PDB file of C-alpha atoms in Angstrom:
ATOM      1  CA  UNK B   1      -2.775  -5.115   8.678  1.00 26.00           C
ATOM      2  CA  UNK B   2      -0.516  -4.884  11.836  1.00 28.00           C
ATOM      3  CA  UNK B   3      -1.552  -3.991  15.423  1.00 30.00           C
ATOM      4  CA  UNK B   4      -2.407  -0.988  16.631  1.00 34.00           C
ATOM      5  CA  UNK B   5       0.975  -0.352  18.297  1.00 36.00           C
ATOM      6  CA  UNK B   6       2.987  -1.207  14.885  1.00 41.00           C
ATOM      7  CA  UNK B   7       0.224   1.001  12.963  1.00 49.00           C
ATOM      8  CA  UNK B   8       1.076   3.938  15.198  1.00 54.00           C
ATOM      9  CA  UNK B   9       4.968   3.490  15.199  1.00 59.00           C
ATOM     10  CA  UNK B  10       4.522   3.801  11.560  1.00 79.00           C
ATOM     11  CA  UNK B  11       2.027   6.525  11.508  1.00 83.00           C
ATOM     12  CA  UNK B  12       4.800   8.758  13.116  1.00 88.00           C
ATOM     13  CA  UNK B  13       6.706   8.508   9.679  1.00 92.00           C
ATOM     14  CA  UNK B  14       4.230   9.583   7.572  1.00 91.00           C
ATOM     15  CA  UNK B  15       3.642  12.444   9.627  1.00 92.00           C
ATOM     16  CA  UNK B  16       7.203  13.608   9.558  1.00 94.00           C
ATOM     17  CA  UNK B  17       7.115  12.909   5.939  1.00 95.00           C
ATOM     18  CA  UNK B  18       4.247  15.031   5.278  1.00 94.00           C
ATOM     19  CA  UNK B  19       5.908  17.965   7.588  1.00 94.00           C
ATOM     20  CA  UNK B  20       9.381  17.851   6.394  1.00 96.00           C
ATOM     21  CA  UNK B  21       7.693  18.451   2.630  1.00 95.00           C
ATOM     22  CA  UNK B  22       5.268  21.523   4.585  1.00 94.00           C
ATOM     23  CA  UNK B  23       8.357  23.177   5.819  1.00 95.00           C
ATOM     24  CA  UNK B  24      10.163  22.830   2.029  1.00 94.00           C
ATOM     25  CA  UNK B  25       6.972  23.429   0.015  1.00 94.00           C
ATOM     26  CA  UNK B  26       5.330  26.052   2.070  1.00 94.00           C
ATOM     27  CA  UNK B  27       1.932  24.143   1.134  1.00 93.00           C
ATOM     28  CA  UNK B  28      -0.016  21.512   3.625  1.00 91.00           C
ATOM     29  CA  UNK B  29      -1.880  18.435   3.587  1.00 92.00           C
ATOM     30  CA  UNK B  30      -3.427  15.736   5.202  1.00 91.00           C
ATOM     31  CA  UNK B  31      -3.142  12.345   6.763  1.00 91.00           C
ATOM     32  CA  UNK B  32      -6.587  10.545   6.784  1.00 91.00           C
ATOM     33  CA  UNK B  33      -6.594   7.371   8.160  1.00 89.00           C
ATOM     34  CA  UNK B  34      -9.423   4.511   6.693  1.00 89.00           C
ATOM     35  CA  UNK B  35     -10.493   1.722   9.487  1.00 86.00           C
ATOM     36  CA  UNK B  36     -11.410  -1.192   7.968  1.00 82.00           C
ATOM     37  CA  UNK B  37     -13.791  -2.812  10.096  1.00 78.00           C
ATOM     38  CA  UNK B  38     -11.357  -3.299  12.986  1.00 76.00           C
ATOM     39  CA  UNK B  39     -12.678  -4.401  17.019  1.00 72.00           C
ATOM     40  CA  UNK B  40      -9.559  -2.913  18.853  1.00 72.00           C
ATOM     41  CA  UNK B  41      -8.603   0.745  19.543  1.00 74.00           C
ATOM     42  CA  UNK B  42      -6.679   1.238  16.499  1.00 73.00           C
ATOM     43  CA  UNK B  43      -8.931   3.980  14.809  1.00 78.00           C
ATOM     44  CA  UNK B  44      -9.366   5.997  18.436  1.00 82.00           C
ATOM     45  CA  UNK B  45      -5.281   5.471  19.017  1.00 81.00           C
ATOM     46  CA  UNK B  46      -4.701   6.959  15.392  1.00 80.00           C
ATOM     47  CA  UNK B  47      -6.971   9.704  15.867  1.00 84.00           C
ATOM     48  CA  UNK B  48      -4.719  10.853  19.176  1.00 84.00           C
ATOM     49  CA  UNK B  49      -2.132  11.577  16.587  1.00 85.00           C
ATOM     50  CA  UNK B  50      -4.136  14.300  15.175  1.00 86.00           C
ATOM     51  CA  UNK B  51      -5.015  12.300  12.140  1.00 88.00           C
ATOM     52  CA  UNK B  52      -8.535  12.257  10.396  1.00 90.00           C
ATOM     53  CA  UNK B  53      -9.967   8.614  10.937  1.00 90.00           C
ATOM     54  CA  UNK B  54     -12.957   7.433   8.638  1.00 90.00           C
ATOM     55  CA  UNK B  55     -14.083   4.150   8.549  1.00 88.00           C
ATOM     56  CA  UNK B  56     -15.121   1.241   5.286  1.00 88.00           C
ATOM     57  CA  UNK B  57     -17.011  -1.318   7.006  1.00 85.00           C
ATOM     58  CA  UNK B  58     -16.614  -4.173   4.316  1.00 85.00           C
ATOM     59  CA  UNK B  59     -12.720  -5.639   3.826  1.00 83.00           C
ATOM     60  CA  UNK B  60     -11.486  -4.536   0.722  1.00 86.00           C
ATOM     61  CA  UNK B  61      -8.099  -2.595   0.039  1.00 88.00           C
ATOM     62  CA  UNK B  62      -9.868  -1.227  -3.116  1.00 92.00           C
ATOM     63  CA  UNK B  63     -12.532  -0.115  -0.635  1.00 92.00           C
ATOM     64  CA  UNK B  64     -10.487   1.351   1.585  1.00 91.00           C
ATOM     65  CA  UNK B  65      -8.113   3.438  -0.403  1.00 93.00           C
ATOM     66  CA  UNK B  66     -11.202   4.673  -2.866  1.00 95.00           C
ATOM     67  CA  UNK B  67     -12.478   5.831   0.130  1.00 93.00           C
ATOM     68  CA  UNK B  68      -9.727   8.077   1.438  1.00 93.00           C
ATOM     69  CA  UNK B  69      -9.517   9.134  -1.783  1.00 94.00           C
ATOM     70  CA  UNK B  70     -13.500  10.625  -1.904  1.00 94.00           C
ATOM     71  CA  UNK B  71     -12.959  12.086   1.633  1.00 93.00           C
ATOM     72  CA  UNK B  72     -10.693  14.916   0.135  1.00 93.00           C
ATOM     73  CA  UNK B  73     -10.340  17.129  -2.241  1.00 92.00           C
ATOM     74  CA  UNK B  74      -6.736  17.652  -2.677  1.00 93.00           C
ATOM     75  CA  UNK B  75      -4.870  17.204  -6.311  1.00 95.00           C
ATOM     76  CA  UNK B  76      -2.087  15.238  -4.852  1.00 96.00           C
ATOM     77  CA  UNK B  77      -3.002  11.530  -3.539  1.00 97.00           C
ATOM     78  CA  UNK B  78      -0.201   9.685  -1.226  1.00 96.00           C
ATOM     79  CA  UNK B  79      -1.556   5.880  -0.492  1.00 95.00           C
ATOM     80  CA  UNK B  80       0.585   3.477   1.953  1.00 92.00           C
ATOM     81  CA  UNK B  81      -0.830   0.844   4.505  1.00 87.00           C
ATOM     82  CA  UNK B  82      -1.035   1.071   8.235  1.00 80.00           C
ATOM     83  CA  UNK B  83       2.429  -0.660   8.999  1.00 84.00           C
ATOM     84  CA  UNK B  84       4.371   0.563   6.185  1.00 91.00           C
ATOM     85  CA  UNK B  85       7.240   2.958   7.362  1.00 93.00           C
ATOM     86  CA  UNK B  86       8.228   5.913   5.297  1.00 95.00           C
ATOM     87  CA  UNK B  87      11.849   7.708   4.604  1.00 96.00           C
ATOM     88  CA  UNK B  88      11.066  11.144   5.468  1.00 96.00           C
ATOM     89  CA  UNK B  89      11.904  12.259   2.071  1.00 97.00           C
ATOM     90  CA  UNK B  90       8.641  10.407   0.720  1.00 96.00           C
ATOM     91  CA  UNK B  91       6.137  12.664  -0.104  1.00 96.00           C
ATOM     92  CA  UNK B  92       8.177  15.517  -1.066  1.00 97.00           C
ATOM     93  CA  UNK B  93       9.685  13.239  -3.853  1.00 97.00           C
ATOM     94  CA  UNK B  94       6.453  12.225  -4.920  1.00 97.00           C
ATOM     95  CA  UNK B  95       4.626  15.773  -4.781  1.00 97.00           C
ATOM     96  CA  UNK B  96       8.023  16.761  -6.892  1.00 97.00           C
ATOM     97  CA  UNK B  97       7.443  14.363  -9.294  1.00 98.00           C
ATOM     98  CA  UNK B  98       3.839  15.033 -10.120  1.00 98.00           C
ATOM     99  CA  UNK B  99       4.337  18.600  -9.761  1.00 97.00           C
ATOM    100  CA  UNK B 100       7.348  17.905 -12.775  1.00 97.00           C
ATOM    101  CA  UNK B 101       4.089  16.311 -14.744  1.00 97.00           C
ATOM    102  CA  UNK B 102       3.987  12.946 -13.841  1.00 98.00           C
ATOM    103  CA  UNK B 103       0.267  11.546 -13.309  1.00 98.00           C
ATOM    104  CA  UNK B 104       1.688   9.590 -10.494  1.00 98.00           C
ATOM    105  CA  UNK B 105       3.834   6.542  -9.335  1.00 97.00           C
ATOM    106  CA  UNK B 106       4.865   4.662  -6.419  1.00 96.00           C
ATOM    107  CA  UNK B 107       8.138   4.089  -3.771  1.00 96.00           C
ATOM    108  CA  UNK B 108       9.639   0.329  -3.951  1.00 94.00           C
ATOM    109  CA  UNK B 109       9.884  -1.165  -0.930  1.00 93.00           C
ATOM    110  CA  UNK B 110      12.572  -2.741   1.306  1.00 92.00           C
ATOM    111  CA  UNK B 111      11.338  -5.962   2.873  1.00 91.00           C
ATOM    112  CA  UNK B 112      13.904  -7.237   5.683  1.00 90.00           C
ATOM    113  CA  UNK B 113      12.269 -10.559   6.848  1.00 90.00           C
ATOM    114  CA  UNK B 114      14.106 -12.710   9.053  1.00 91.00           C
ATOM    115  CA  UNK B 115      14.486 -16.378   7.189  1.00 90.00           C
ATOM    116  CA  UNK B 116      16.733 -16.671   4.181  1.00 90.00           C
ATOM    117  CA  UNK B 117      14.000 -18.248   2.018  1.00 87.00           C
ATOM    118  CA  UNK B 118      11.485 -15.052   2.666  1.00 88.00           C
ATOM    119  CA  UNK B 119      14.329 -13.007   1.770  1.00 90.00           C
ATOM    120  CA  UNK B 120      14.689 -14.958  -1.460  1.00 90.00           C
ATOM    121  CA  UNK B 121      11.468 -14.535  -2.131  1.00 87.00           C
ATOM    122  CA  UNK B 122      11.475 -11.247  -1.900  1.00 87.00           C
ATOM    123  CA  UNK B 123      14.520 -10.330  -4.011  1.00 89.00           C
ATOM    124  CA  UNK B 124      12.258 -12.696  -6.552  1.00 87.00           C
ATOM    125  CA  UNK B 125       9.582  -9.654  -6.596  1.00 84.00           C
ATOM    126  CA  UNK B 126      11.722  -6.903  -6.336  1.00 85.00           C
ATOM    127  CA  UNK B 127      13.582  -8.514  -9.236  1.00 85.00           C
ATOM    128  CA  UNK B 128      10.007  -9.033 -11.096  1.00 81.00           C
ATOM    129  CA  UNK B 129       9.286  -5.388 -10.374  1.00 80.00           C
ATOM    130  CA  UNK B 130      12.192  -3.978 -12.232  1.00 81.00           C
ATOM    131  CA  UNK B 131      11.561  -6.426 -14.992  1.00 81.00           C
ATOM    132  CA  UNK B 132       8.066  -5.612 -15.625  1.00 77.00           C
ATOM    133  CA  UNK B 133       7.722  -1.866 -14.822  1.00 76.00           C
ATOM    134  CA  UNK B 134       4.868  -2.700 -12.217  1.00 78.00           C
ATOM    135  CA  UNK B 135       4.845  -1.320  -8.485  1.00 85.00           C
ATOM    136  CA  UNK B 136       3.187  -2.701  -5.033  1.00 83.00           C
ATOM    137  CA  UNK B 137       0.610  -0.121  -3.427  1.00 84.00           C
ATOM    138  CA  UNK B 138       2.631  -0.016  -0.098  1.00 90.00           C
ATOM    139  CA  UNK B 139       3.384   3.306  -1.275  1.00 94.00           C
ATOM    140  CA  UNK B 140       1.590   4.576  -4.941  1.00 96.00           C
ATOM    141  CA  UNK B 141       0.834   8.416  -5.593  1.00 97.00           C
ATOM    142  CA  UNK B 142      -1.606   9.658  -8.474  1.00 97.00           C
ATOM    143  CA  UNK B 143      -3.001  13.251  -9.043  1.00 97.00           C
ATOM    144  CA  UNK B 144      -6.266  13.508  -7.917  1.00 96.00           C
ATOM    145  CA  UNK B 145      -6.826  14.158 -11.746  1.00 97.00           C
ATOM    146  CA  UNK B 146      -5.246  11.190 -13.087  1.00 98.00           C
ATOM    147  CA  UNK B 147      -7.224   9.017 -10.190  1.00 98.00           C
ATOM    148  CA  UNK B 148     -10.492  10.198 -11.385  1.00 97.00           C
ATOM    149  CA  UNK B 149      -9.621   9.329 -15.045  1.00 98.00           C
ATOM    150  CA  UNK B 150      -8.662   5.891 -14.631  1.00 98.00           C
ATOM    151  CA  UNK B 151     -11.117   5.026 -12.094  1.00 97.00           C
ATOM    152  CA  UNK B 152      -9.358   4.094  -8.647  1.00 97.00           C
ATOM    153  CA  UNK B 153      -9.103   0.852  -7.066  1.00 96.00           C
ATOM    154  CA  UNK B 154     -10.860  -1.997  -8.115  1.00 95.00           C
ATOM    155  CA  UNK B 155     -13.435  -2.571  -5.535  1.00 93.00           C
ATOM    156  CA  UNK B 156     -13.566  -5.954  -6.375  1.00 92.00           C
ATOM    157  CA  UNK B 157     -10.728  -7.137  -6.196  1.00 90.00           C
ATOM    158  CA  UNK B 158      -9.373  -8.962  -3.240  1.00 84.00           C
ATOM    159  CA  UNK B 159      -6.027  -9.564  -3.794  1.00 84.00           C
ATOM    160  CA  UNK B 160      -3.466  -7.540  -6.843  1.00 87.00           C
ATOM    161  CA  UNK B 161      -5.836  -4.281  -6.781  1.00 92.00           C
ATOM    162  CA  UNK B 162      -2.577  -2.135  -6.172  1.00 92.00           C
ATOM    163  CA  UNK B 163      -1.190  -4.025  -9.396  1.00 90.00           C
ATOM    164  CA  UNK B 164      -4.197  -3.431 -11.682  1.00 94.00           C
ATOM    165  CA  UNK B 165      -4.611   0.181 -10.610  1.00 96.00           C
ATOM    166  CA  UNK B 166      -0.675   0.661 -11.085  1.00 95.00           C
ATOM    167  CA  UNK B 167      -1.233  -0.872 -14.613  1.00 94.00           C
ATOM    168  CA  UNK B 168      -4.262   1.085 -15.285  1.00 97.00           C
ATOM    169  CA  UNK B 169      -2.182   4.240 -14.465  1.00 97.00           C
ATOM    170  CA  UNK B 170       0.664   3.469 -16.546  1.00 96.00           C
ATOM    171  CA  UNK B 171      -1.494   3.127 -19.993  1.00 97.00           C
ATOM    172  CA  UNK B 172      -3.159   6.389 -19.058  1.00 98.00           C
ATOM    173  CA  UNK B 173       0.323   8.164 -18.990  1.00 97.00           C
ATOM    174  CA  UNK B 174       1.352   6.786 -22.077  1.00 96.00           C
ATOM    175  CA  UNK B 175      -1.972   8.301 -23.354  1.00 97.00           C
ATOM    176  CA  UNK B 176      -1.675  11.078 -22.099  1.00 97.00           C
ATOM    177  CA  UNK B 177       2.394  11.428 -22.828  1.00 97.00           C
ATOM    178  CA  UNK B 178       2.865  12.185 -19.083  1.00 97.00           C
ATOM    179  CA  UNK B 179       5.334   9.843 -17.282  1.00 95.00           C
ATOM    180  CA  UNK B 180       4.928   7.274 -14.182  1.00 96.00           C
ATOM    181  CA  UNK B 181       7.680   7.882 -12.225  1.00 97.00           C
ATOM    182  CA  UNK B 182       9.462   4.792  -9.922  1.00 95.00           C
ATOM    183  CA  UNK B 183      11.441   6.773  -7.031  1.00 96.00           C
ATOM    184  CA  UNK B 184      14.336   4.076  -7.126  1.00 93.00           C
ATOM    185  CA  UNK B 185      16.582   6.070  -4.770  1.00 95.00           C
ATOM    186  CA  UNK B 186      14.091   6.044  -2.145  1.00 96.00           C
ATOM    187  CA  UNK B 187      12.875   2.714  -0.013  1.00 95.00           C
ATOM    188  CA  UNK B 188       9.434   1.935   2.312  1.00 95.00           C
ATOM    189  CA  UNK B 189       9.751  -0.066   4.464  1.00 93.00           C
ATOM    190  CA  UNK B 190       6.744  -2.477   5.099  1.00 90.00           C
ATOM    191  CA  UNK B 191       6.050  -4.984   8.373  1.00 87.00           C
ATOM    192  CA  UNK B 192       7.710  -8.739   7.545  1.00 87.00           C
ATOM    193  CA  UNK B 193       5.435 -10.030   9.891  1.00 85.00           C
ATOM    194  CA  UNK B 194       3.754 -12.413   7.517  1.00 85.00           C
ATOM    195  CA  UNK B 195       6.880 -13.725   6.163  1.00 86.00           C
ATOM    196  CA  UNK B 196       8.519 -14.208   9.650  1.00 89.00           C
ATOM    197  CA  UNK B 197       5.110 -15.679  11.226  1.00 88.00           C
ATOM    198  CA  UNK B 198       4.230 -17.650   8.097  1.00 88.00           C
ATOM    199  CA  UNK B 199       6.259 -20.549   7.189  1.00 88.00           C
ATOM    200  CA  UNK B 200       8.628 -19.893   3.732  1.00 83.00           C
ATOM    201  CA  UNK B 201       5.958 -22.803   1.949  1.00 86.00           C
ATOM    202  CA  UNK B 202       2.923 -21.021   2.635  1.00 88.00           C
ATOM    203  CA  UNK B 203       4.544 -17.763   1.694  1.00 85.00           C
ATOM    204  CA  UNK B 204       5.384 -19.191  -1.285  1.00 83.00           C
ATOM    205  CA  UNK B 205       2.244 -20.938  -2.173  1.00 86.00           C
ATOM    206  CA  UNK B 206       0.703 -16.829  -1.989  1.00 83.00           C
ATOM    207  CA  UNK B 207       3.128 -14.892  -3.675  1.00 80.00           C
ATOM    208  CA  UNK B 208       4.268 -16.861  -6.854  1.00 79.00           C
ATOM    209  CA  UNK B 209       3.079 -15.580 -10.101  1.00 76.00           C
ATOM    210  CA  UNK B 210       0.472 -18.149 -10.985  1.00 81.00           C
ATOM    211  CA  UNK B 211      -1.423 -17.870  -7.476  1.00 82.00           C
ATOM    212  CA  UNK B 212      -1.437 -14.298  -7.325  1.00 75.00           C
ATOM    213  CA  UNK B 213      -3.372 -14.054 -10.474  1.00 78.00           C
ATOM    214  CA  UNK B 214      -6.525 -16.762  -9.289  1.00 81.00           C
ATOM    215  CA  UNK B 215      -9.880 -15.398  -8.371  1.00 82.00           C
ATOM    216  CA  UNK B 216      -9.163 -12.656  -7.450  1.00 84.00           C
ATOM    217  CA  UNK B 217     -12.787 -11.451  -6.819  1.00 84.00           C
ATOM    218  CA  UNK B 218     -12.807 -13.956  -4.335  1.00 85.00           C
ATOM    219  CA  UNK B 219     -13.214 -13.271  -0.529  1.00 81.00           C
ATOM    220  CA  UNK B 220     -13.142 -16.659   0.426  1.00 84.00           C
ATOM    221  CA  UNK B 221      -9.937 -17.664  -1.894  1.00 85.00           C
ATOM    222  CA  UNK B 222      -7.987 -14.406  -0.347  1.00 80.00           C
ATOM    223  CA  UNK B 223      -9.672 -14.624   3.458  1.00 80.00           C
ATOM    224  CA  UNK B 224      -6.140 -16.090   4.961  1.00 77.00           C
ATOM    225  CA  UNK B 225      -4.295 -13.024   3.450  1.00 74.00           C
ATOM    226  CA  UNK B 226      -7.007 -10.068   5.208  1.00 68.00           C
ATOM    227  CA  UNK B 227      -6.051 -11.967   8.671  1.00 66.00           C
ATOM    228  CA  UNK B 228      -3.298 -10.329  10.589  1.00 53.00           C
ATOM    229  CA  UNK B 229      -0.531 -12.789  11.790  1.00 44.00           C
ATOM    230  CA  UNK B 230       0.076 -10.926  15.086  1.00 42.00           C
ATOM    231  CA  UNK B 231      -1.328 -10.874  18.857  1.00 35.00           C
ATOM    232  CA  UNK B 232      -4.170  -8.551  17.328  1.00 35.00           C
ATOM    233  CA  UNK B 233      -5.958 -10.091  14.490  1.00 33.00           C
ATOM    234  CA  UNK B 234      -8.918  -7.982  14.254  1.00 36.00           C
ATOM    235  CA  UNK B 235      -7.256  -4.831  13.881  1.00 40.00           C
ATOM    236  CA  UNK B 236      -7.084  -2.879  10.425  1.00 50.00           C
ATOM    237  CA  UNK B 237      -6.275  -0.021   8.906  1.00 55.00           C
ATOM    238  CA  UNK B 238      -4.647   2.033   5.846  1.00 63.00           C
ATOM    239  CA  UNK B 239      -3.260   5.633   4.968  1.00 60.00           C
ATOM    240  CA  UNK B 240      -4.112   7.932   2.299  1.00 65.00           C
ATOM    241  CA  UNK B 241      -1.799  11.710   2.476  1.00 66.00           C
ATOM    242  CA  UNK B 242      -3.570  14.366   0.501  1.00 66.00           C
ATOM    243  CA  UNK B 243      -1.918  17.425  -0.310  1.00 67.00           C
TER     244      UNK B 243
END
């Protein structure tokens, strides 16, 4: 996860998301913030924004976005990480599309790294991505409903829990003959911080398709990918929106 100053640049997104589907809708909802484990002022700085800020003590994305999840009650469920940016038009697309019947879905995103070869890489996954049907948890939606049925995140899983929930969602539409709906038009845009700090080897070595499926249950195998390659390595955080 990014600093606490890239977190909060980001936050203010997701709050103008939320308000720009308020002032459409009529309705409201919430920005909870999770704080995984982190030793700077992240969780106090996110909490200036007006923000609810819990905390999961043990480093786990499953963790953390299960617990968002329990901390509301809302029927809508909006998940993105700390230094993911949204278009504004975010979560009034996805409350449209659940509201249409859709048990839930997710927002590609836009990577914009700096090196040629992370950009290849990441026209590789986006390319993947349309091939397969699957979607990255920088930004997934579910009904409240629908995340109840299937179970949530994996808690333990260390690395591809967005993946396995996203796949777990999918066969529970096509149960239930409601749709997963991919909001091509729209783009997040996540931090390329790892792929301009990390060299294009290393990158590669973690993202190919036969690494990302080893072990992983394991925290030591993953460890390298819950460090933050920026000036503030301890600090951690991700978003849940409830409405």
């Amino acid at each position: 996860m990014p600093g606490a100053t890239g977190a909060l640049r980001d936050t203010t997104t997701v709050l103008a998301s939320l308000s720009r589907w308020g002032e459409t809708s009529g309705e409201q909802g919430e920005v909870i913030v999770v704080d995984n484990a982190s030793t700077d002022a992240t969780a106090d700085m996110a909490a200036s924004f007006g923000v609810r800020v819990i905390r999961e003590g043990i480093r786990s994305i499953g963790r953390v976005r299960n617990s968002g999840a329990a901390a509301t009650d809302s029927r809508r469920l909006f998940f993105t990480d700390a230094d993911v940016a949204l278009p504004v038009e975010a979560i009034g697309a996805a409350a449209a599309a659940m509201d249409a019947g859709a048990v839930g879905g997710a927002i590609p995103p836009l990577y914009t790294p700096k090196r040629l070869g992370a950009r290849l890489l990441c026209a590789y996954w986006d390319h993947y991505r349309t091939a397969h049907g699957g979607a990255q948890g920088v930004a997934q939606f579910v009904t409240a409903a629908a995340f109840k049925e299937v179970g949530g995140y994996r808690n333990d899983l260390f690395m591809s829990e967005d993946v396995d929930f996203f796949a777990r969602l999918t066969a529970h539409g096509r149960a239930t003959d409601a749709p997963v709906a991919i909001l091509d038009d729209l783009r997040v845009r996540p931090s390329t911080r790892r792929y301009d700090q990390w060299s294009s080897l290393r990158m590669l070595w973690w993202q190919n398709p036969v690494t990302a499926r080893l072990r992983l249950g394991s925290a030591r195998m993953w460890r390298h990918w819950y460090e933050t390659a920026s000036l503030s390595p301890l600090s951690s955080a991700s978003r849940c929106c409830a409405s």
